[in-house]
GROMACS .gro file of C-alpha atoms in nm:
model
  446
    1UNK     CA    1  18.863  11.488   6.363
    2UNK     CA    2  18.706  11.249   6.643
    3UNK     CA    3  18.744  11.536   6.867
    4UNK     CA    4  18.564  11.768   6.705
    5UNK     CA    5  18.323  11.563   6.562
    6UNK     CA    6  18.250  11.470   6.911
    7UNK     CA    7  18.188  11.819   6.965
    8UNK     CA    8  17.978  11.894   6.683
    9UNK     CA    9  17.718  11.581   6.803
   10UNK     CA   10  17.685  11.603   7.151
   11UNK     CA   11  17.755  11.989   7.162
   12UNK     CA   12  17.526  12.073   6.869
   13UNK     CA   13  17.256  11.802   7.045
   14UNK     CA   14  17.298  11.999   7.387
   15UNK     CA   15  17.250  12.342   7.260
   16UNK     CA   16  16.914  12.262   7.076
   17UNK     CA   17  16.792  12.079   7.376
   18UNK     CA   18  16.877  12.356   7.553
   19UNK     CA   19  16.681  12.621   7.283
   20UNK     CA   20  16.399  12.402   7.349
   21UNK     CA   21  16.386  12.197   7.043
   22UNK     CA   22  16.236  11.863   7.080
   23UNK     CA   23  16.455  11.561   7.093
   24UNK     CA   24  16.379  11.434   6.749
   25UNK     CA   25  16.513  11.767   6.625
   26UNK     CA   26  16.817  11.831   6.810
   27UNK     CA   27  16.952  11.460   6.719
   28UNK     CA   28  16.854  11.494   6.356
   29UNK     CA   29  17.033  11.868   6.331
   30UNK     CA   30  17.331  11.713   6.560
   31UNK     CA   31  17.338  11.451   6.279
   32UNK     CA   32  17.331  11.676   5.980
   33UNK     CA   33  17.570  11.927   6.097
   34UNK     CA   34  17.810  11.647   6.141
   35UNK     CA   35  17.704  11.528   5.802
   36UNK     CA   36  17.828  11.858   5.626
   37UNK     CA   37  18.125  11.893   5.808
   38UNK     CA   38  18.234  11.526   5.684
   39UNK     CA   39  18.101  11.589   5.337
   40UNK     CA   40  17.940  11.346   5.319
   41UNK     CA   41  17.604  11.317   5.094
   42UNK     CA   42  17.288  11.447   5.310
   43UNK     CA   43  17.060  11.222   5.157
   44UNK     CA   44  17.229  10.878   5.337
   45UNK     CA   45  17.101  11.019   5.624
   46UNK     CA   46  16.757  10.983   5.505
   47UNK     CA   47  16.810  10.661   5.397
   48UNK     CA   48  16.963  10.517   5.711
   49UNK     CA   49  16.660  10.674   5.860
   50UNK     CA   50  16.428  10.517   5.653
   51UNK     CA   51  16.600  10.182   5.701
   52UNK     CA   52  16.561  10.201   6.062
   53UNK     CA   53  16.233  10.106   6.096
   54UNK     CA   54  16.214   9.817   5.833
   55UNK     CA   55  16.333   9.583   6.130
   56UNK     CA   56  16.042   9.285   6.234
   57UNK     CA   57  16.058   9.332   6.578
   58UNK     CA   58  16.031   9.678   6.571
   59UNK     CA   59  15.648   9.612   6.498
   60UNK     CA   60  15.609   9.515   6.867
   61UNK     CA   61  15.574   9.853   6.950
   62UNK     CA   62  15.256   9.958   6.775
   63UNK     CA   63  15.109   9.651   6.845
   64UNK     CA   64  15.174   9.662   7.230
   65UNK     CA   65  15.075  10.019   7.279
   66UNK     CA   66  14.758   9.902   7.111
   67UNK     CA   67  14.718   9.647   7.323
   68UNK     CA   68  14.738   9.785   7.637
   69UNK     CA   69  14.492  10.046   7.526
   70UNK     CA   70  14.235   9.830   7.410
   71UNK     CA   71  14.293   9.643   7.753
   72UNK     CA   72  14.238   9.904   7.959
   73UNK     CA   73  13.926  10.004   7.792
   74UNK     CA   74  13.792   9.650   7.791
   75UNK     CA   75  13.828   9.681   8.174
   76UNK     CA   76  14.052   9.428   8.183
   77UNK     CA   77  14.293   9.662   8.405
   78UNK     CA   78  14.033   9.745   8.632
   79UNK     CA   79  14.021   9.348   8.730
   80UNK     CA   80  14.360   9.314   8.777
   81UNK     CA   81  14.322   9.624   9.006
   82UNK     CA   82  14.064   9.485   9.269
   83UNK     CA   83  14.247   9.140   9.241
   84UNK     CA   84  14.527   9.297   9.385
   85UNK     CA   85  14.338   9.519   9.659
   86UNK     CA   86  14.137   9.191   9.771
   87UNK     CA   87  14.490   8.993   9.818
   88UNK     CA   88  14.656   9.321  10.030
   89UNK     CA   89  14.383   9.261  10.265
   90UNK     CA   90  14.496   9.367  10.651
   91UNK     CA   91  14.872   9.427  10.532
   92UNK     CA   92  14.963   9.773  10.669
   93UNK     CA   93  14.988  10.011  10.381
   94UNK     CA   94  14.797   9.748  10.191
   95UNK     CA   95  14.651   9.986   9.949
   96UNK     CA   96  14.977  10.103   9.867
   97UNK     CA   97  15.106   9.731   9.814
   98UNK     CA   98  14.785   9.663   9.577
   99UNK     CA   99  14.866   9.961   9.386
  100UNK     CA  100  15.236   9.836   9.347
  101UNK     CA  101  15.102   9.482   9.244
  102UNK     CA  102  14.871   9.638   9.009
  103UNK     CA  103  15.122   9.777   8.836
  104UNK     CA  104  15.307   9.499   8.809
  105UNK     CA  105  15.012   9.325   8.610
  106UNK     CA  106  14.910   9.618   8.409
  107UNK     CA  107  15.286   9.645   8.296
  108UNK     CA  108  15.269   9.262   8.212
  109UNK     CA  109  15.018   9.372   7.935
  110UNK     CA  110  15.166   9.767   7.826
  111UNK     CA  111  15.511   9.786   7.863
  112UNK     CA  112  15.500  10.175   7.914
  113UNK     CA  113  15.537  10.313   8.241
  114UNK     CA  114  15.276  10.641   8.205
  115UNK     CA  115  15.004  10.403   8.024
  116UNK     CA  116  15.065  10.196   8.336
  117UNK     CA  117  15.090  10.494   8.568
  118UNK     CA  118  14.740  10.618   8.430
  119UNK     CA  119  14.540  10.308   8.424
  120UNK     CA  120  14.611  10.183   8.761
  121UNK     CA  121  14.659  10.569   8.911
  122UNK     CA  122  14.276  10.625   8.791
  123UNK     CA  123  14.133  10.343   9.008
  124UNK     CA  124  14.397  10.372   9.323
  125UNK     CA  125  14.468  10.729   9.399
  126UNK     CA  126  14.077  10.764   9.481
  127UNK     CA  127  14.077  10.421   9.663
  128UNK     CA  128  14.372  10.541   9.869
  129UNK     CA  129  14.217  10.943   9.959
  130UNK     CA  130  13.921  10.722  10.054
  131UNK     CA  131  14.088  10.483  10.347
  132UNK     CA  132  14.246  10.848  10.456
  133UNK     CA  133  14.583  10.826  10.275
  134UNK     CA  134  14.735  11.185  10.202
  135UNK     CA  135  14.643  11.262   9.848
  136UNK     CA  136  15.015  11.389   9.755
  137UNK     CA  137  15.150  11.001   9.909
  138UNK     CA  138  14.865  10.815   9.674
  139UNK     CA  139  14.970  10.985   9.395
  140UNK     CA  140  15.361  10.918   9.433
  141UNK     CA  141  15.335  10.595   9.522
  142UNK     CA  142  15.118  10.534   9.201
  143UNK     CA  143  15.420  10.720   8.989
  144UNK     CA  144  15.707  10.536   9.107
  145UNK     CA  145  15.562  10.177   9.077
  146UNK     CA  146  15.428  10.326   8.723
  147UNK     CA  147  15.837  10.282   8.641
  148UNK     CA  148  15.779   9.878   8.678
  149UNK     CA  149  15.591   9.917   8.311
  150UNK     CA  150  15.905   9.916   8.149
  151UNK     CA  151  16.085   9.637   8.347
  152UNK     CA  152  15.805   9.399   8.355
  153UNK     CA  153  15.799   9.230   8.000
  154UNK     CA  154  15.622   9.228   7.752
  155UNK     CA  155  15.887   9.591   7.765
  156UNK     CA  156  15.883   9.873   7.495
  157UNK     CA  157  16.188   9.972   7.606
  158UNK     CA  158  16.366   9.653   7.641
  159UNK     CA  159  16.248   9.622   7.226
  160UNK     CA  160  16.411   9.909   7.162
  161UNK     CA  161  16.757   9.831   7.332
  162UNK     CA  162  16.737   9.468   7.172
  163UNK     CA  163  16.672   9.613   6.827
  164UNK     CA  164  16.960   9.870   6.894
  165UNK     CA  165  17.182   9.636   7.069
  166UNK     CA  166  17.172   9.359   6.824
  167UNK     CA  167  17.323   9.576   6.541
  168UNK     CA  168  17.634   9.619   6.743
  169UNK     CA  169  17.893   9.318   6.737
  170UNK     CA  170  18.134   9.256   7.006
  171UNK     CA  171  18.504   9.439   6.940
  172UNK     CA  172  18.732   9.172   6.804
  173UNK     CA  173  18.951   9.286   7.147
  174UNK     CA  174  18.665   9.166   7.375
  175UNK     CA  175  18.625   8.865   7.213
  176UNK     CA  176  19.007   8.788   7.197
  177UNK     CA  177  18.984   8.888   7.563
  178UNK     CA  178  18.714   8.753   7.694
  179UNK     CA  179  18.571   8.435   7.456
  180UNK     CA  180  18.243   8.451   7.257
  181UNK     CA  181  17.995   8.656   7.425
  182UNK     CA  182  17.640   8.479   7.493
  183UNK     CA  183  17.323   8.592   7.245
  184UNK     CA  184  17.125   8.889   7.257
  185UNK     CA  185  16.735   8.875   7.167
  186UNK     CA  186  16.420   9.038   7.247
  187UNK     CA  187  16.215   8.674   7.368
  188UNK     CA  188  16.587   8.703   7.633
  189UNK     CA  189  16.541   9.009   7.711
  190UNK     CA  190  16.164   8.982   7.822
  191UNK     CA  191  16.237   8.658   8.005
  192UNK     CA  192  16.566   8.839   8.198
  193UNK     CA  193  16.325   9.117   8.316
  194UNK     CA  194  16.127   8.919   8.501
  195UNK     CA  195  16.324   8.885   8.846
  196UNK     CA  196  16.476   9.225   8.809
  197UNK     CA  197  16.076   9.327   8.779
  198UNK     CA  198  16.039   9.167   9.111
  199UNK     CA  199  16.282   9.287   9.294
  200UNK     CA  200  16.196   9.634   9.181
  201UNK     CA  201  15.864   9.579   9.293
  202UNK     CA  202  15.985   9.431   9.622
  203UNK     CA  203  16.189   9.739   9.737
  204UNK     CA  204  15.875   9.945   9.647
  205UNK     CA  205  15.683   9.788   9.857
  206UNK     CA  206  15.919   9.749  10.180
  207UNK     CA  207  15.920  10.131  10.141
  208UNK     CA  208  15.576  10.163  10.145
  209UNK     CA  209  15.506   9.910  10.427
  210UNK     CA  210  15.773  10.092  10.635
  211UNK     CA  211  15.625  10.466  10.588
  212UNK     CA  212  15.264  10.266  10.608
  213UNK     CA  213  15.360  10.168  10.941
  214UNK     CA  214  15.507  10.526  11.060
  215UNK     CA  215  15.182  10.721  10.946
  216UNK     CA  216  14.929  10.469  11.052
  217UNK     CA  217  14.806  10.348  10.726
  218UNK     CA  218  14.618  10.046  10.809
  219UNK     CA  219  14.518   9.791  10.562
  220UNK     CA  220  14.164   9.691  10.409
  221UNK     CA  221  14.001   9.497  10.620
  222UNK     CA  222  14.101   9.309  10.956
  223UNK     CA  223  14.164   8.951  10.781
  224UNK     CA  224  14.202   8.804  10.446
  225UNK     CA  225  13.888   8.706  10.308
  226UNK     CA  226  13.866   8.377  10.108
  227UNK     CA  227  13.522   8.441   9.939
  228UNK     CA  228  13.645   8.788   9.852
  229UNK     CA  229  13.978   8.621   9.677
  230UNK     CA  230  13.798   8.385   9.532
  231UNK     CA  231  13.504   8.631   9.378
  232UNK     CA  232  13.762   8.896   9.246
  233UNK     CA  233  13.924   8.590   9.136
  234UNK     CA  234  13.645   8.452   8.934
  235UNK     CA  235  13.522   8.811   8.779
  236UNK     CA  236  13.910   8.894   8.650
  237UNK     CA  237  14.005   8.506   8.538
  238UNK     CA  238  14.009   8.673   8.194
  239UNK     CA  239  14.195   8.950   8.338
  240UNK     CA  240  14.474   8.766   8.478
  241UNK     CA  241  14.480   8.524   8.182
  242UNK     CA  242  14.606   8.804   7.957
  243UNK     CA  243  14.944   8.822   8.053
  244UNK     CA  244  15.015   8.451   8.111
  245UNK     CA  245  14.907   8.409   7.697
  246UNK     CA  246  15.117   8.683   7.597
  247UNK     CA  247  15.410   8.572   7.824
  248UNK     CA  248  15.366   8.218   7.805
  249UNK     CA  249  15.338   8.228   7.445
  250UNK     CA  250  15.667   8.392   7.409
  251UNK     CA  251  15.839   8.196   7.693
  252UNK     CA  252  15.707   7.866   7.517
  253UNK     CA  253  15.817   7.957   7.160
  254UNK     CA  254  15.480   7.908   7.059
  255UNK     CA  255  15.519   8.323   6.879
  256UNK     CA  256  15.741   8.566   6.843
  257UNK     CA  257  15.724   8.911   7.039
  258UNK     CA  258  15.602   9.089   6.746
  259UNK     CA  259  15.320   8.783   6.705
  260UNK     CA  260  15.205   8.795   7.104
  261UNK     CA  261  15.143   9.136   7.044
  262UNK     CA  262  14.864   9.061   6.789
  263UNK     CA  263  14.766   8.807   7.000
  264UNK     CA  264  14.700   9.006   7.269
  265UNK     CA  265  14.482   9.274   7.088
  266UNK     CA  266  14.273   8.995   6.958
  267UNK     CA  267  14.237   8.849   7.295
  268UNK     CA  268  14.110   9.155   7.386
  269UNK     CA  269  13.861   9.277   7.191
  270UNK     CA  270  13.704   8.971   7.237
  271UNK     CA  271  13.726   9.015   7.608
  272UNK     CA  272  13.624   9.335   7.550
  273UNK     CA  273  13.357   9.295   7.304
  274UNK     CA  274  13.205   8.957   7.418
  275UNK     CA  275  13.306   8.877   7.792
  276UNK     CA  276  13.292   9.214   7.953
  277UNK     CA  277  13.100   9.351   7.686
  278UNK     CA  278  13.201   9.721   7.789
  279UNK     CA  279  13.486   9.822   7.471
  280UNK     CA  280  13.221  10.026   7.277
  281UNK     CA  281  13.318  10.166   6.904
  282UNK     CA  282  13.437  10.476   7.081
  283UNK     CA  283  13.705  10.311   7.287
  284UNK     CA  284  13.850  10.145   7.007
  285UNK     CA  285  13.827  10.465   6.815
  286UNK     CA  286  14.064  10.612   7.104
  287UNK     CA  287  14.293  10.363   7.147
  288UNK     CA  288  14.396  10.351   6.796
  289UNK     CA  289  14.440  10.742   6.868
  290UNK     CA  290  14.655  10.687   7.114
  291UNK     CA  291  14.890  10.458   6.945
  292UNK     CA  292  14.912  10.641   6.628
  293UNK     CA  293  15.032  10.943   6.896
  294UNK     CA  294  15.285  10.714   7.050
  295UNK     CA  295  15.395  10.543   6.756
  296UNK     CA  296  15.472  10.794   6.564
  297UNK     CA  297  15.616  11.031   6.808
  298UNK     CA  298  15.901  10.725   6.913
  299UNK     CA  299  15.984  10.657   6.518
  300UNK     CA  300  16.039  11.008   6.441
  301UNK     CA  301  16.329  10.972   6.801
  302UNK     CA  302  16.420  10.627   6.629
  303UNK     CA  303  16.466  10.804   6.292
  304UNK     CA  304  16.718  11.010   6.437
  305UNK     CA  305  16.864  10.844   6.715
  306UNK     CA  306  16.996  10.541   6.446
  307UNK     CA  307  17.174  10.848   6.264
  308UNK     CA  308  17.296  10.984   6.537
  309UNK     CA  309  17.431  10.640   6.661
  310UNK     CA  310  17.598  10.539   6.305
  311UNK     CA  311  17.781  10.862   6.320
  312UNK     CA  312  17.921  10.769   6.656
  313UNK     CA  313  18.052  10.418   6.545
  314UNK     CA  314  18.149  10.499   6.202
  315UNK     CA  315  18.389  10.729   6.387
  316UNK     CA  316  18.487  10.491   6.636
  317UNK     CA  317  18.384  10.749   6.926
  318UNK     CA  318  18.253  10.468   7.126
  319UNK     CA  319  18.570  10.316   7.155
  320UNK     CA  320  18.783  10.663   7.287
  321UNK     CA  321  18.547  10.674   7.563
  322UNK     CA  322  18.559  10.299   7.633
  323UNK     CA  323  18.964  10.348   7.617
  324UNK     CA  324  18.924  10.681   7.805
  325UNK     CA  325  18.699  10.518   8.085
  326UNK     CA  326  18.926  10.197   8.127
  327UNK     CA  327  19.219  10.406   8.162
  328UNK     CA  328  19.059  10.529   8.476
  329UNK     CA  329  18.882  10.207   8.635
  330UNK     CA  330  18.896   9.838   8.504
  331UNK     CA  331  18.734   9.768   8.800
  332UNK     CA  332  18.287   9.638   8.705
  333UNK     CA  333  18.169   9.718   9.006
  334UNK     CA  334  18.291  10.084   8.996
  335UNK     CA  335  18.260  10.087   8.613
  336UNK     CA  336  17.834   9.990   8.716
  337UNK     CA  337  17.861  10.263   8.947
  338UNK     CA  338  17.958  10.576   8.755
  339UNK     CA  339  17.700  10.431   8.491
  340UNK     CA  340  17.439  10.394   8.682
  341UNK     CA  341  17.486  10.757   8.810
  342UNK     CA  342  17.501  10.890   8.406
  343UNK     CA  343  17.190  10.700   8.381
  344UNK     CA  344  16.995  10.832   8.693
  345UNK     CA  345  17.086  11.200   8.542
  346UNK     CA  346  17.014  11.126   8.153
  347UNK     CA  347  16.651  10.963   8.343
  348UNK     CA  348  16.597  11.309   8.452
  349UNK     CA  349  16.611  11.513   8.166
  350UNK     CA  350  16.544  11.288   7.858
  351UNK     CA  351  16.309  11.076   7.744
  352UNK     CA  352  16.325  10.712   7.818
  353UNK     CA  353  16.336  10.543   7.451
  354UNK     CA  354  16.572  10.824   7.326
  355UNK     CA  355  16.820  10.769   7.612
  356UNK     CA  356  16.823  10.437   7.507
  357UNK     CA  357  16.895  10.509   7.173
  358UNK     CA  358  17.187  10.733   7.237
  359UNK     CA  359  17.337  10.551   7.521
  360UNK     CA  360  17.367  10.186   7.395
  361UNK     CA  361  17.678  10.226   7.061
  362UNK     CA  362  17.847  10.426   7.396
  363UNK     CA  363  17.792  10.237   7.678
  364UNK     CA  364  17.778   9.842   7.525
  365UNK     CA  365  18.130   9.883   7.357
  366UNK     CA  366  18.304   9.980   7.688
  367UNK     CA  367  18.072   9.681   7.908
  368UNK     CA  368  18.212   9.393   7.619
  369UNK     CA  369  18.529   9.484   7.667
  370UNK     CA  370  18.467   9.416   8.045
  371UNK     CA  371  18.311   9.112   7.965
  372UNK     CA  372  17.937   9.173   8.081
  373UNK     CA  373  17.665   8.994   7.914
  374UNK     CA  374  17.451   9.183   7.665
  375UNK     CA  375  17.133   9.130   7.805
  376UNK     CA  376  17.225   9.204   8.201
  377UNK     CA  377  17.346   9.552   8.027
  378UNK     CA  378  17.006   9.595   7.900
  379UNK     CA  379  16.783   9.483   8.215
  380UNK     CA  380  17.047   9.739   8.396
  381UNK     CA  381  17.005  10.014   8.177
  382UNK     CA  382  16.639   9.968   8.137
  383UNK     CA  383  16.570   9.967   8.519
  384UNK     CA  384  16.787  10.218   8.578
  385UNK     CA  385  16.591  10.508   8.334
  386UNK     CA  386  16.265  10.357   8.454
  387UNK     CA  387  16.335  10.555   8.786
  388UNK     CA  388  16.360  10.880   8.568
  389UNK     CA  389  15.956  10.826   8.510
  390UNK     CA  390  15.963  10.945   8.904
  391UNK     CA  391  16.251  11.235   8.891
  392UNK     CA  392  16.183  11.577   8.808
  393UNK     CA  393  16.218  11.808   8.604
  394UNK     CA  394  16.119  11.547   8.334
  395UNK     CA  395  15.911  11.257   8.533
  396UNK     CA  396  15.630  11.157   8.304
  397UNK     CA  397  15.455  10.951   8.579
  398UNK     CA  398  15.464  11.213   8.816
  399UNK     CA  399  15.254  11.489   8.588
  400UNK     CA  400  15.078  11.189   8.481
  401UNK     CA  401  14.990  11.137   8.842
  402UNK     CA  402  14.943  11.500   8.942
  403UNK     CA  403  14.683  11.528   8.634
  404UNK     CA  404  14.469  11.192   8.806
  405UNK     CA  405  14.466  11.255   9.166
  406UNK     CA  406  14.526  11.621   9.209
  407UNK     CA  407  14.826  11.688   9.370
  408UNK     CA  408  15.087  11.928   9.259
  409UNK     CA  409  15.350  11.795   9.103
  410UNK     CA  410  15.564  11.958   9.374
  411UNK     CA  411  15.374  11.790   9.648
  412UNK     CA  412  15.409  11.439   9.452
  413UNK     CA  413  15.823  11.484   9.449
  414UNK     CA  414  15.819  11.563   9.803
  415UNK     CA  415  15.683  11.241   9.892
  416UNK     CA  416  15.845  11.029   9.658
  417UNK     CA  417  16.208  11.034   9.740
  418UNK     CA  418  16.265  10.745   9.980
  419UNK     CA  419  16.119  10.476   9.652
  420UNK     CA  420  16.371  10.639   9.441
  421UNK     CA  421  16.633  10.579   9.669
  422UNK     CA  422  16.450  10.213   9.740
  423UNK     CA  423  16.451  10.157   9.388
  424UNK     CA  424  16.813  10.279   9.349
  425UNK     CA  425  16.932  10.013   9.558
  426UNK     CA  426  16.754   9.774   9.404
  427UNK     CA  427  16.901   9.860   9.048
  428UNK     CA  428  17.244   9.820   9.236
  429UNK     CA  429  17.173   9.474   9.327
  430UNK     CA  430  17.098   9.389   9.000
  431UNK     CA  431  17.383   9.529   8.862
  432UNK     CA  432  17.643   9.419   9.110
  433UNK     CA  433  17.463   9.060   9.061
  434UNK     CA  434  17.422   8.929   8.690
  435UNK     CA  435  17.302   8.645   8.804
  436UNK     CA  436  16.977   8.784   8.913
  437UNK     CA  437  16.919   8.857   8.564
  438UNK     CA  438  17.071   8.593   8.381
  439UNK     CA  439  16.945   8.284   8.542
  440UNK     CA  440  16.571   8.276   8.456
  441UNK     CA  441  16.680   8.250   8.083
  442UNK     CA  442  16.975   8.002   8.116
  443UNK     CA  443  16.680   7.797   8.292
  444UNK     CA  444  16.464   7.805   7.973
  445UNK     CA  445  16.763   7.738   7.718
  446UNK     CA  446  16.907   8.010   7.646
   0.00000   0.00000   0.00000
């Protein structure tokens, strides 16, 4: 029955994908198909669905996209953006290295790579066709640090692994194995993310400086001006404030995720409303728009991907393929390997939450019983699928980019090859490395 059960999910999830039917649809129909065939009573699949979402930290999400929105229309993204061009100064390719920067702040506020990808795209792409970059280069470099969104906490992503993660226990074979594994939790997962973040960033902008150098991209101005620093400085302090309250708050245990979120959209509206005074009525308006749009669209993939997920552990599928895969290789570096390489693929055809969804009862099964740490697997996975923002045919931030600076999207995946294969070696350094992940959060306690 495990067989073809296993059939009936992934085959019946396939075939509707490939019909066209949107994600949310072709889990919930995998899910009720396999439902009938076990007999078992249609509406528990309702009701696991419904159950899904009564989880605390899952209010993060709204909150967060709402944040970020309300940021960026309180200009608060636009700050972070100059402070970062006015520190690139003379560094060759320094608009490019701003623009990576940038999004690392902007994605220290969002946690969504195409929010990111937009905000910062909107300012840079023009900045860059201005100081005579090619348009097509502007706009991929803007869509593959867009990716950093979902690395960089505060992380949507990394919520949604956490919340998935944490209902799965270690097999009592791993633990027998390998001892009691160490604690999973979102607050450890957004401190872990930080270095990995980095070192994203880093190979980002090594790429850039290197194809900088080669086309004769020259940086802003001849020196680094101090008066410059120090009046971006003084006109974003607000700016760059934002994500040391949300972050600090969390790092400090002063709130929880879910309670920095509010904190940051009360921080800025006020920002907005009374120190930059440019979030009109409007802008509010839109921004609660937009994350009604995103919110709902990701519950209706949670609603299905938990079903979908039961299915597979109630059946014990995870644990064939975990047995089926360590028959092959009990070797972790060649076990990171082949699943980094089904990540890179799932990044390019499905969406980034959803592939979370789906993946983690699979994949975390098979890494306890190899002993990995919970939360490295997450930082892994989630840096890995942030490079499928930047791979066609799906690559949000690259349409995302095309629509801001013009380009085709065609042009845009021309150029951006060399900082996916950048960023691919950076996600294998963070693989083959736990530490990298690991010891930021040992050094805060936990």
């Amino acid at each position: 029955m495990e067989g073809y059960l296993t059939l009936i999910l992934f085959g019946g999830f396939l075939v509707m994908l490939i019909l066209g039917a949107p994600i949310t649809v072709s889990l919930a129909g995998a899910s009720m198909a396999a439902y009938l065939v076990l007999d078992k009573n249609p509406i528990a699949l309702v009701q696991i669905a419904f159950t899904s979402v009564g989880n605390f930290p899952l209010m993060a999400l709204p909150a967060f996209v709402l944040a970020g929105a309300l940021m960026e229309a309180a200009g608060i993204s636009k700050r972070l953006v100059d402070i970062a061009e006015s520190l690139a100064g003379p560094v060759t390719g320094g608009l490019g290295a701003a623009t990576v920067v940038a999004c690392l702040f902007f994605g220290a506020i969002s946690g969504s790579g195409p929010a990111t990808t937009a905000a910062v795209g909107m300012l840079m792409v023009p900045a860059m066709v201005k100081r005579d970059y090619e348009r097509s280069y502007a706009s991929a470099v803007t869509a593959a640090s867009g990716g950093l969104g979902i690395i960089i906490p505060p992380s949507i992503p990394l919520v949604i692994f956490g919340i998935s993660a944490m209902g799965l226990m270690p097999p009592p074979e791993a633990i027998s194995q390998h001892g009691q594994f160490a604690s999973l939790s979102i607050p450890k997962l957004f401190v872990a993310g930080v270095i990995p973040g980095l070192i994203m960033a880093s190979t980002l902008m090594a790429t850039n400086y290197m194809i900088a150098k080669k086309r004769g991209y020259k940086g802003l101005t001849e020196n680094w001006s101090t008066g410059d620093i120090r009046t971006t400085v003084r006109r974003g302090v607000w700016s760059l404030l934002a994500p040391f309250l949300i972050l600090g708050g969390i790092y400090s245990g002063l709130f929880t995720p879910t309670e920095s979120a509010i904190v940051a959209i009360f921080y800025s509206l006020f920002i907005g409303l009374f120190v930059h005074r440019e979030l009109a009525f409007k802008n509010i308006i839109n921004s609660l728009t937009t994350t009604t749009w995103i919110t709902g669209r990701v519950l209706l993939i949670l609603f299905a991907a938990t079903v979908f997920g039961r299915l597979l552990i109630e059946q014990k599928i995870p644990v064939v393929v975990a047995d089926s895969l360590l028959s092959l290789t009990d070797n972790m570096y060649m076990v990171w390997a082949l699943t980094i390489m089904l990540l890179l693929f799932i990044g390019m055809f499905m969406e980034t939450l959803a592939a979370i969804m789906i993946i983690v009862p699979v994949l975390l099964p098979i890494m306890y019983m190899l002993g990995a740490d919970p939360t490295h697997v997450g930082i892994v996975v989630v840096c890995t699928l942030s490079i499928g923002f930047a791979t066609p045919p799906l690559g949000e931030n690259i349409f995302v980019a095309s629509g801001i600076g013009g380009s085709t999207v065609e042009q845009i995946t021309a150029r951006i090859h060399p900082f996916v294969m950048a960023s691919v070696v950076g996600v294998f350094l963070i693989a083959f490395f736990p530490q990298l992940s690991l010891w930021l959060p040992s050094l805060v306690g936990y």
